[in-house]
Short mmCIF file of N, CA, C and O and ligand atoms in Angstrom, two decimals:
data_model
loop_
_atom_site.label_atom_id
_atom_site.label_comp_id
_atom_site.label_asym_id
_atom_site.label_seq_id
_atom_site.Cartn_x
_atom_site.Cartn_y
_atom_site.Cartn_z
N MET C 1 0.86 -1.23 0.03
CA MET C 1 -0.04 0.05 0.05
C MET C 1 0.93 1.31 0.01
O MET C 1 1.64 1.47 1.00
N ARG C 2 0.79 1.98 -1.04
CA ARG C 2 1.44 3.26 -1.08
C ARG C 2 0.91 4.35 -0.31
O ARG C 2 -0.39 4.55 -0.44
N ARG C 3 1.57 5.02 0.44
CA ARG C 3 1.02 6.12 1.29
C ARG C 3 1.65 7.44 0.70
O ARG C 3 2.78 7.42 0.18
N GLN C 4 0.88 8.52 0.91
CA GLN C 4 1.45 9.84 0.43
C GLN C 4 1.11 10.80 1.40
O GLN C 4 0.28 10.64 2.28
N PRO C 5 1.86 11.95 1.36
CA PRO C 5 1.60 13.00 2.45
C PRO C 5 0.17 13.60 2.27
O PRO C 5 -0.38 13.53 1.18
N LEU C 6 -0.38 13.97 3.34
CA LEU C 6 -1.75 14.52 3.29
C LEU C 6 -1.87 15.57 2.17
O LEU C 6 -1.19 16.42 2.12
N GLN C 7 -2.89 15.21 1.41
CA GLN C 7 -3.14 16.16 0.24
C GLN C 7 -4.62 16.35 0.03
O GLN C 7 -5.40 15.29 0.15
N CYS C 8 -5.07 17.46 -0.34
CA CYS C 8 -6.49 17.71 -0.51
C CYS C 8 -6.87 16.89 -1.80
O CYS C 8 -6.31 17.06 -2.86
N PRO C 9 -8.01 16.19 -1.75
CA PRO C 9 -8.54 15.43 -2.84
C PRO C 9 -9.07 16.31 -4.02
O PRO C 9 -9.32 15.87 -5.13
N PHE C 10 -9.37 17.62 -3.58
CA PHE C 10 -10.03 18.45 -4.65
C PHE C 10 -9.06 19.37 -5.30
O PHE C 10 -9.31 19.84 -6.52
N CYS C 11 -8.03 19.88 -4.68
CA CYS C 11 -7.11 20.80 -5.32
C CYS C 11 -5.67 20.48 -5.32
O CYS C 11 -4.86 21.11 -5.80
N GLU C 12 -5.37 19.33 -4.59
CA GLU C 12 -3.99 18.77 -4.57
C GLU C 12 -2.97 19.72 -3.89
O GLU C 12 -1.80 19.51 -3.99
N SER C 13 -3.48 20.65 -3.06
CA SER C 13 -2.60 21.37 -2.15
C SER C 13 -2.47 20.61 -0.86
O SER C 13 -3.19 19.53 -0.68
N CYS C 14 -1.51 20.80 -0.01
CA CYS C 14 -1.30 20.06 1.09
C CYS C 14 -1.72 20.94 2.41
O CYS C 14 -0.98 21.80 2.85
N PRO C 15 -2.86 20.56 2.81
CA PRO C 15 -3.45 21.33 3.99
C PRO C 15 -2.71 20.87 5.30
O PRO C 15 -2.00 19.92 5.33
N ALA C 16 -2.79 21.80 6.35
CA ALA C 16 -2.20 21.51 7.63
C ALA C 16 -2.83 20.26 8.18
O ALA C 16 -3.99 19.86 7.94
N SER C 17 -2.04 19.49 9.14
CA SER C 17 -2.62 18.48 9.79
C SER C 17 -3.69 18.81 10.65
O SER C 17 -3.76 19.93 11.13
N PRO C 18 -4.80 17.93 10.97
CA PRO C 18 -5.94 18.36 11.69
C PRO C 18 -5.65 18.87 13.12
O PRO C 18 -4.79 18.34 13.72
N VAL C 19 -6.30 19.80 13.43
CA VAL C 19 -6.22 20.52 14.76
C VAL C 19 -7.66 20.55 15.44
O VAL C 19 -8.70 20.41 14.73
N ASP C 20 -7.60 20.71 16.81
CA ASP C 20 -8.87 20.83 17.46
C ASP C 20 -9.54 22.24 17.07
O ASP C 20 -8.92 23.20 17.15
N ILE C 21 -10.93 22.10 16.80
CA ILE C 21 -11.58 23.28 16.42
C ILE C 21 -12.89 23.33 17.14
O ILE C 21 -13.63 22.17 17.18
N ASP C 22 -13.17 24.45 17.90
CA ASP C 22 -14.35 24.49 18.68
C ASP C 22 -15.37 25.56 18.05
O ASP C 22 -15.00 26.70 18.12
N LEU C 23 -16.35 24.99 17.51
CA LEU C 23 -17.44 26.07 16.89
C LEU C 23 -18.54 26.34 17.78
O LEU C 23 -19.53 26.80 17.32
N LYS C 24 -18.47 25.84 18.98
CA LYS C 24 -19.54 25.95 19.99
C LYS C 24 -20.61 24.86 19.60
O LYS C 24 -21.04 24.22 20.43
N SER C 25 -21.28 24.94 18.39
CA SER C 25 -22.18 23.97 18.07
C SER C 25 -21.55 22.60 17.85
O SER C 25 -22.22 21.57 18.26
N VAL C 26 -20.44 22.57 17.41
CA VAL C 26 -19.74 21.28 17.30
C VAL C 26 -18.20 21.43 17.60
O VAL C 26 -17.63 22.50 17.44
N GLU C 27 -17.59 20.41 18.03
CA GLU C 27 -16.26 20.41 18.19
C GLU C 27 -15.62 19.31 17.23
O GLU C 27 -16.04 18.17 17.26
N ILE C 28 -14.74 19.72 16.44
CA ILE C 28 -14.07 18.71 15.42
C ILE C 28 -12.62 18.79 15.56
O ILE C 28 -12.00 19.72 16.00
N ILE C 29 -12.05 17.74 15.06
CA ILE C 29 -10.64 17.74 14.72
C ILE C 29 -10.44 17.91 13.22
O ILE C 29 -10.83 16.90 12.55
N GLY C 30 -10.02 18.95 12.74
CA GLY C 30 -9.95 19.11 11.29
C GLY C 30 -9.30 20.34 10.85
O GLY C 30 -8.40 20.90 11.59
N GLY C 31 -9.68 20.93 9.68
CA GLY C 31 -9.11 22.12 9.18
C GLY C 31 -9.78 22.56 7.93
O GLY C 31 -10.80 22.02 7.55
N ILE C 32 -9.12 23.63 7.28
CA ILE C 32 -9.70 24.11 6.01
C ILE C 32 -8.63 24.24 5.07
O ILE C 32 -7.54 24.72 5.37
N CYS C 33 -8.90 23.74 3.93
CA CYS C 33 -7.90 23.82 2.78
C CYS C 33 -8.10 25.17 2.13
O CYS C 33 -9.04 25.86 2.19
N GLU C 34 -6.98 25.55 1.35
CA GLU C 34 -6.99 26.90 0.68
C GLU C 34 -8.09 26.97 -0.36
O GLU C 34 -8.44 28.00 -0.85
N CYS C 35 -8.51 25.84 -0.85
CA CYS C 35 -9.56 25.76 -1.90
C CYS C 35 -10.92 25.90 -1.36
O CYS C 35 -11.95 26.00 -2.07
N GLY C 36 -11.05 26.03 -0.04
CA GLY C 36 -12.31 26.11 0.56
C GLY C 36 -12.93 24.81 1.11
O GLY C 36 -13.97 24.76 1.68
N ALA C 37 -12.27 23.76 0.88
CA ALA C 37 -12.71 22.45 1.42
C ALA C 37 -12.50 22.39 2.88
O ALA C 37 -11.48 22.95 3.34
N VAL C 38 -13.26 21.74 3.67
CA VAL C 38 -12.93 21.52 5.00
C VAL C 38 -12.70 19.99 5.25
O VAL C 38 -13.23 19.18 4.48
N TYR C 39 -12.10 19.71 6.32
CA TYR C 39 -11.79 18.24 6.60
C TYR C 39 -12.00 18.04 8.05
O TYR C 39 -11.76 18.80 8.89
N ALA C 40 -12.43 16.76 8.40
CA ALA C 40 -12.67 16.41 9.71
C ALA C 40 -12.08 14.95 9.97
O ALA C 40 -12.27 14.17 9.07
N LEU C 41 -11.57 14.83 11.12
CA LEU C 41 -10.88 13.48 11.44
C LEU C 41 -11.86 12.61 12.17
O LEU C 41 -12.51 13.11 13.19
N ASP C 42 -11.90 11.34 11.78
CA ASP C 42 -12.54 10.29 12.59
C ASP C 42 -11.49 9.37 12.97
O ASP C 42 -10.96 8.51 12.28
N ARG C 43 -11.02 9.50 14.27
CA ARG C 43 -10.05 8.77 14.86
C ARG C 43 -10.07 7.19 14.73
O ARG C 43 -9.08 6.53 14.29
N THR C 44 -11.34 6.74 14.86
CA THR C 44 -11.43 5.24 14.88
C THR C 44 -11.94 4.78 13.51
O THR C 44 -11.84 3.56 13.32
N GLY C 45 -12.50 5.60 12.69
CA GLY C 45 -13.06 5.13 11.45
C GLY C 45 -14.43 4.61 11.54
O GLY C 45 -14.97 3.89 10.76
N HIS C 46 -14.97 4.71 12.76
CA HIS C 46 -16.26 4.10 13.09
C HIS C 46 -17.45 5.08 13.29
O HIS C 46 -18.50 4.62 13.49
N ASN C 47 -17.11 6.24 13.33
CA ASN C 47 -18.10 7.29 13.46
C ASN C 47 -18.31 8.24 12.28
O ASN C 47 -18.65 9.32 12.37
N LEU C 48 -18.17 7.62 11.09
CA LEU C 48 -18.12 8.34 9.87
C LEU C 48 -19.39 9.29 9.74
O LEU C 48 -19.30 10.45 9.23
N GLY C 49 -20.58 8.69 10.01
CA GLY C 49 -21.84 9.38 9.82
C GLY C 49 -21.81 10.64 10.65
O GLY C 49 -22.18 11.75 10.13
N GLU C 50 -21.42 10.53 11.89
CA GLU C 50 -21.37 11.68 12.75
C GLU C 50 -20.31 12.75 12.42
O GLU C 50 -20.57 13.91 12.39
N ILE C 51 -19.16 12.19 12.06
CA ILE C 51 -18.06 13.11 11.65
C ILE C 51 -18.44 13.87 10.33
O ILE C 51 -18.16 15.01 10.27
N PHE C 52 -19.11 13.16 9.49
CA PHE C 52 -19.57 13.72 8.22
C PHE C 52 -20.47 14.97 8.47
O PHE C 52 -20.38 16.02 7.99
N MET C 53 -21.47 14.68 9.46
CA MET C 53 -22.34 15.71 9.92
C MET C 53 -21.63 16.95 10.49
O MET C 53 -21.88 18.17 10.26
N ASP C 54 -20.66 16.57 11.36
CA ASP C 54 -19.78 17.62 12.06
C ASP C 54 -19.01 18.55 10.94
O ASP C 54 -18.95 19.64 11.01
N ALA C 55 -18.54 17.84 9.95
CA ALA C 55 -17.79 18.46 8.81
C ALA C 55 -18.65 19.38 8.08
O ALA C 55 -18.38 20.43 7.74
N LEU C 56 -19.92 18.90 7.77
CA LEU C 56 -20.93 19.71 7.03
C LEU C 56 -21.14 20.93 7.88
O LEU C 56 -21.30 22.07 7.26
N THR C 57 -21.32 20.71 9.16
CA THR C 57 -21.63 21.97 10.04
C THR C 57 -20.48 22.91 10.01
O THR C 57 -20.65 24.11 9.94
N PHE C 58 -19.29 22.33 10.09
CA PHE C 58 -18.11 23.16 9.95
C PHE C 58 -18.01 23.89 8.61
O PHE C 58 -17.72 25.14 8.61
N LEU C 59 -18.33 23.34 7.55
CA LEU C 59 -18.44 23.89 6.25
C LEU C 59 -19.44 25.11 6.31
O LEU C 59 -19.22 26.07 5.64
N CYS C 60 -20.50 24.99 7.15
CA CYS C 60 -21.35 26.02 7.30
C CYS C 60 -21.10 26.92 8.38
O CYS C 60 -22.06 27.55 8.95
N LYS C 61 -19.89 27.01 8.80
CA LYS C 61 -19.52 27.79 9.93
C LYS C 61 -20.25 27.69 11.17
O LYS C 61 -20.47 28.66 11.89
N GLY C 62 -20.58 26.40 11.53
CA GLY C 62 -21.18 26.08 12.78
C GLY C 62 -22.62 26.20 12.65
O GLY C 62 -23.35 25.98 13.72
N ASP C 63 -23.23 26.52 11.62
CA ASP C 63 -24.74 26.72 11.44
C ASP C 63 -25.27 25.30 11.17
O ASP C 63 -25.32 24.79 9.95
N ILE C 64 -25.96 24.62 12.13
CA ILE C 64 -26.39 23.31 12.10
C ILE C 64 -27.64 23.19 11.07
O ILE C 64 -27.76 22.36 10.30
N ASP C 65 -28.53 24.23 11.27
CA ASP C 65 -29.68 24.37 10.31
C ASP C 65 -29.23 24.41 8.88
O ASP C 65 -29.91 23.74 8.08
N MET C 66 -28.34 25.20 8.59
CA MET C 66 -27.85 25.24 7.20
C MET C 66 -27.30 23.89 6.73
O MET C 66 -27.52 23.54 5.59
N ALA C 67 -26.46 23.43 7.63
CA ALA C 67 -25.86 22.06 7.31
C ALA C 67 -27.00 21.10 7.01
O ALA C 67 -26.88 20.17 6.05
N LEU C 68 -28.11 20.97 7.69
CA LEU C 68 -29.05 20.11 7.55
C LEU C 68 -29.89 20.48 6.32
O LEU C 68 -30.57 19.41 5.69
N SER C 69 -29.84 21.71 5.81
CA SER C 69 -30.58 22.01 4.66
C SER C 69 -29.86 21.68 3.41
O SER C 69 -30.37 21.81 2.18
N LEU C 70 -28.62 21.30 3.45
CA LEU C 70 -27.78 21.03 2.28
C LEU C 70 -28.16 19.76 1.61
O LEU C 70 -28.57 18.81 2.34
N MET C 71 -28.26 19.80 0.38
CA MET C 71 -28.45 18.43 -0.51
C MET C 71 -27.24 17.92 -0.92
O MET C 71 -26.32 18.65 -1.08
N PRO C 72 -27.27 16.64 -1.15
CA PRO C 72 -25.98 15.98 -1.71
C PRO C 72 -25.47 16.65 -2.94
O PRO C 72 -24.30 16.63 -3.24
N ASP C 73 -26.37 17.28 -3.71
CA ASP C 73 -25.92 17.93 -4.89
C ASP C 73 -25.19 19.25 -4.56
O ASP C 73 -24.52 19.88 -5.52
N ASP C 74 -25.22 19.81 -3.40
CA ASP C 74 -24.61 21.06 -3.04
C ASP C 74 -23.16 20.93 -2.79
O ASP C 74 -22.45 21.93 -2.90
N TYR C 75 -22.76 19.64 -2.42
CA TYR C 75 -21.39 19.54 -2.06
C TYR C 75 -20.74 18.32 -2.69
O TYR C 75 -21.46 17.42 -3.14
N GLU C 76 -19.39 18.21 -2.65
CA GLU C 76 -18.74 17.09 -3.08
C GLU C 76 -17.93 16.56 -1.81
O GLU C 76 -17.49 17.45 -1.03
N THR C 77 -17.72 15.29 -1.68
CA THR C 77 -17.09 14.81 -0.58
C THR C 77 -16.14 13.59 -0.87
O THR C 77 -16.37 12.93 -1.81
N GLU C 78 -15.17 13.46 -0.08
CA GLU C 78 -14.23 12.46 -0.30
C GLU C 78 -13.64 11.99 1.06
O GLU C 78 -13.46 12.67 1.90
N THR C 79 -13.59 10.65 1.17
CA THR C 79 -13.08 10.01 2.47
C THR C 79 -11.81 9.36 2.20
O THR C 79 -11.68 8.51 1.37
N LEU C 80 -10.73 9.67 2.99
CA LEU C 80 -9.43 9.10 2.89
C LEU C 80 -8.95 8.40 4.13
O LEU C 80 -9.29 8.78 5.23
N ASP C 81 -8.23 7.31 3.93
CA ASP C 81 -7.47 6.74 5.11
C ASP C 81 -6.42 7.65 5.63
O ASP C 81 -5.74 8.28 4.78
N TYR C 82 -6.33 8.01 6.85
CA TYR C 82 -5.39 8.93 7.36
C TYR C 82 -4.55 8.42 8.42
O TYR C 82 -5.29 7.86 9.39
N ASP C 83 -3.31 8.51 8.43
CA ASP C 83 -2.43 8.17 9.55
C ASP C 83 -1.99 9.41 10.28
O ASP C 83 -1.18 10.14 9.75
N ILE C 84 -2.51 9.64 11.51
CA ILE C 84 -2.26 10.85 12.17
C ILE C 84 -0.78 10.92 12.65
O ILE C 84 -0.26 12.07 12.81
N HIS C 85 -0.13 9.79 12.77
CA HIS C 85 1.27 9.81 13.32
C HIS C 85 2.18 10.20 12.22
O HIS C 85 3.23 10.89 12.47
N THR C 86 1.97 9.81 11.02
CA THR C 86 2.94 10.11 9.94
C THR C 86 2.31 11.21 8.97
O THR C 86 3.12 11.64 8.11
N ASN C 87 1.12 11.66 9.31
CA ASN C 87 0.41 12.69 8.46
C ASN C 87 0.42 12.30 7.00
O ASN C 87 0.71 13.07 6.05
N THR C 88 -0.01 11.00 6.70
CA THR C 88 -0.03 10.44 5.41
C THR C 88 -1.46 9.92 5.16
O THR C 88 -2.09 9.56 6.05
N ILE C 89 -1.76 9.86 3.92
CA ILE C 89 -3.04 9.26 3.47
C ILE C 89 -2.88 8.12 2.42
O ILE C 89 -1.77 7.93 1.93
N SER C 90 -3.92 7.31 2.40
CA SER C 90 -4.02 6.35 1.28
C SER C 90 -5.25 6.38 0.66
O SER C 90 -6.30 6.50 1.48
N SER C 91 -5.43 6.44 -0.70
CA SER C 91 -6.74 6.61 -1.27
C SER C 91 -7.56 5.35 -1.24
O SER C 91 -8.75 5.48 -1.31
N ARG C 92 -6.85 4.24 -1.20
CA ARG C 92 -7.62 2.90 -1.22
C ARG C 92 -7.64 2.51 0.30
O ARG C 92 -6.80 2.26 0.93
N PRO C 93 -8.94 2.40 0.80
CA PRO C 93 -9.10 2.11 2.22
C PRO C 93 -8.47 0.68 2.47
O PRO C 93 -8.67 -0.25 1.64
N GLU C 94 -7.83 0.57 3.60
CA GLU C 94 -7.26 -0.76 3.98
C GLU C 94 -8.30 -1.41 4.89
O GLU C 94 -8.47 -1.18 6.06
N VAL C 95 -8.97 -2.48 4.23
CA VAL C 95 -9.88 -3.06 4.93
C VAL C 95 -9.61 -3.94 6.08
O VAL C 95 -10.30 -4.17 7.04
N SER C 96 -8.29 -4.44 6.11
CA SER C 96 -7.85 -5.37 7.09
C SER C 96 -7.40 -4.51 8.39
O SER C 96 -7.25 -5.17 9.33
N ARG C 97 -7.40 -3.35 8.28
CA ARG C 97 -6.93 -2.48 9.40
C ARG C 97 -7.89 -1.42 9.65
O ARG C 97 -8.35 -0.74 8.95
N ARG C 98 -8.16 -1.24 11.00
CA ARG C 98 -8.97 -0.07 11.37
C ARG C 98 -8.10 1.10 11.37
O ARG C 98 -7.11 1.18 12.05
N SER C 99 -8.49 2.04 10.63
CA SER C 99 -7.60 3.22 10.50
C SER C 99 -8.53 4.52 10.59
O SER C 99 -9.71 4.44 10.30
N SER C 100 -7.81 5.57 10.93
CA SER C 100 -8.46 6.83 11.02
C SER C 100 -8.90 7.26 9.61
O SER C 100 -8.26 6.93 8.71
N LYS C 101 -10.03 8.04 9.60
CA LYS C 101 -10.45 8.52 8.33
C LYS C 101 -10.47 10.02 8.34
O LYS C 101 -10.72 10.71 9.36
N LEU C 102 -10.25 10.60 7.27
CA LEU C 102 -10.26 12.02 6.95
C LEU C 102 -11.44 12.29 6.04
O LEU C 102 -11.29 11.87 4.82
N VAL C 103 -12.41 13.01 6.41
CA VAL C 103 -13.56 13.27 5.58
C VAL C 103 -13.43 14.79 5.00
O VAL C 103 -13.28 15.70 5.82
N PHE C 104 -13.37 14.82 3.67
CA PHE C 104 -13.23 16.17 3.04
C PHE C 104 -14.60 16.56 2.41
O PHE C 104 -15.23 15.69 1.78
N ILE C 105 -14.93 17.74 2.63
CA ILE C 105 -16.21 18.19 1.97
C ILE C 105 -15.99 19.56 1.36
O ILE C 105 -15.47 20.55 2.00
N ARG C 106 -16.52 19.84 0.19
CA ARG C 106 -16.37 21.21 -0.51
C ARG C 106 -17.66 21.40 -1.13
O ARG C 106 -18.29 20.56 -1.76
N MET C 107 -18.08 22.67 -1.11
CA MET C 107 -19.17 23.20 -1.88
C MET C 107 -18.95 23.02 -3.36
O MET C 107 -17.84 23.34 -3.80
N LYS C 108 -19.93 22.60 -4.10
CA LYS C 108 -19.74 22.48 -5.49
C LYS C 108 -19.51 23.94 -6.11
O LYS C 108 -20.15 24.83 -5.71
N ARG C 109 -18.70 23.91 -7.12
CA ARG C 109 -18.46 25.22 -7.82
C ARG C 109 -19.83 25.65 -8.43
O ARG C 109 -20.68 24.92 -8.94
N GLY C 110 -20.09 27.02 -8.35
CA GLY C 110 -21.36 27.57 -8.80
C GLY C 110 -22.35 27.59 -7.87
O GLY C 110 -23.37 28.29 -7.95
N ASN C 111 -22.29 26.88 -6.79
CA ASN C 111 -23.21 26.85 -5.65
C ASN C 111 -23.14 28.20 -4.96
O ASN C 111 -22.03 28.67 -4.65
N THR C 112 -24.24 28.92 -4.74
CA THR C 112 -24.20 30.23 -4.18
C THR C 112 -23.70 30.17 -2.77
O THR C 112 -23.14 31.20 -2.30
N LYS C 113 -23.77 28.99 -2.07
CA LYS C 113 -23.30 28.99 -0.72
C LYS C 113 -21.71 28.80 -0.79
O LYS C 113 -21.14 28.76 0.34
N SER C 114 -21.14 28.65 -1.90
CA SER C 114 -19.72 28.31 -1.89
C SER C 114 -18.91 29.59 -1.54
O SER C 114 -17.69 29.51 -1.62
N ILE C 115 -19.57 30.70 -1.31
CA ILE C 115 -18.85 31.95 -1.02
C ILE C 115 -18.29 31.81 0.43
O ILE C 115 -17.41 32.54 0.89
N LEU C 116 -18.88 30.80 1.15
CA LEU C 116 -18.57 30.72 2.59
C LEU C 116 -17.09 30.90 3.02
O LEU C 116 -16.70 31.56 3.90
N TYR C 117 -16.31 29.94 2.43
CA TYR C 117 -14.88 30.03 2.77
C TYR C 117 -13.89 30.51 1.76
O TYR C 117 -12.80 30.10 1.70
N LYS C 118 -14.44 31.19 0.87
CA LYS C 118 -13.67 31.69 -0.33
C LYS C 118 -12.70 32.76 0.29
O LYS C 118 -13.02 33.53 1.13
N ARG C 119 -11.47 32.71 -0.28
CA ARG C 119 -10.50 33.69 0.24
C ARG C 119 -10.06 34.56 -0.90
O ARG C 119 -9.97 34.14 -2.09
ZN1 ZN N 1 -8.16 21.83 -1.38
#
C-alpha cells in the first residue's frame, strides 16, 4: 500500500494536519484547505456518519440548520484513510486494518453557498 503526504483530494494542495476546532455547536478535529474544502478526522473510522455531519456543520461555519438544509448535490465529498502519526493518506481504504479517516467536503463550484470559505 503506497502512502502519500496529506493532500487535498479536490485541489492537490497540502493542508495542515488536523487540529482541534471548537465551533460551539460542534467540536471537531480538522481544518480548512485553501480551496475552501473543510476536513474532519474520525480517529477510529467508526463514526463516519457523525463526523460527516460535523464536517458539514463546519463547512457552514457552525450553522447546524444550514448544514441540515444542504442537499447532496450542493457539495462534493471524499473520504481518505489517514495516519495521524505520519500525516499520510492512502486513497484505497485498508479493509484489514482499522484506521483513522479524514472526511473532506467542499461546496460545488457555482453553488451560491460556496462563498462561505472563499479567500
Ligand atoms: Zn483543497
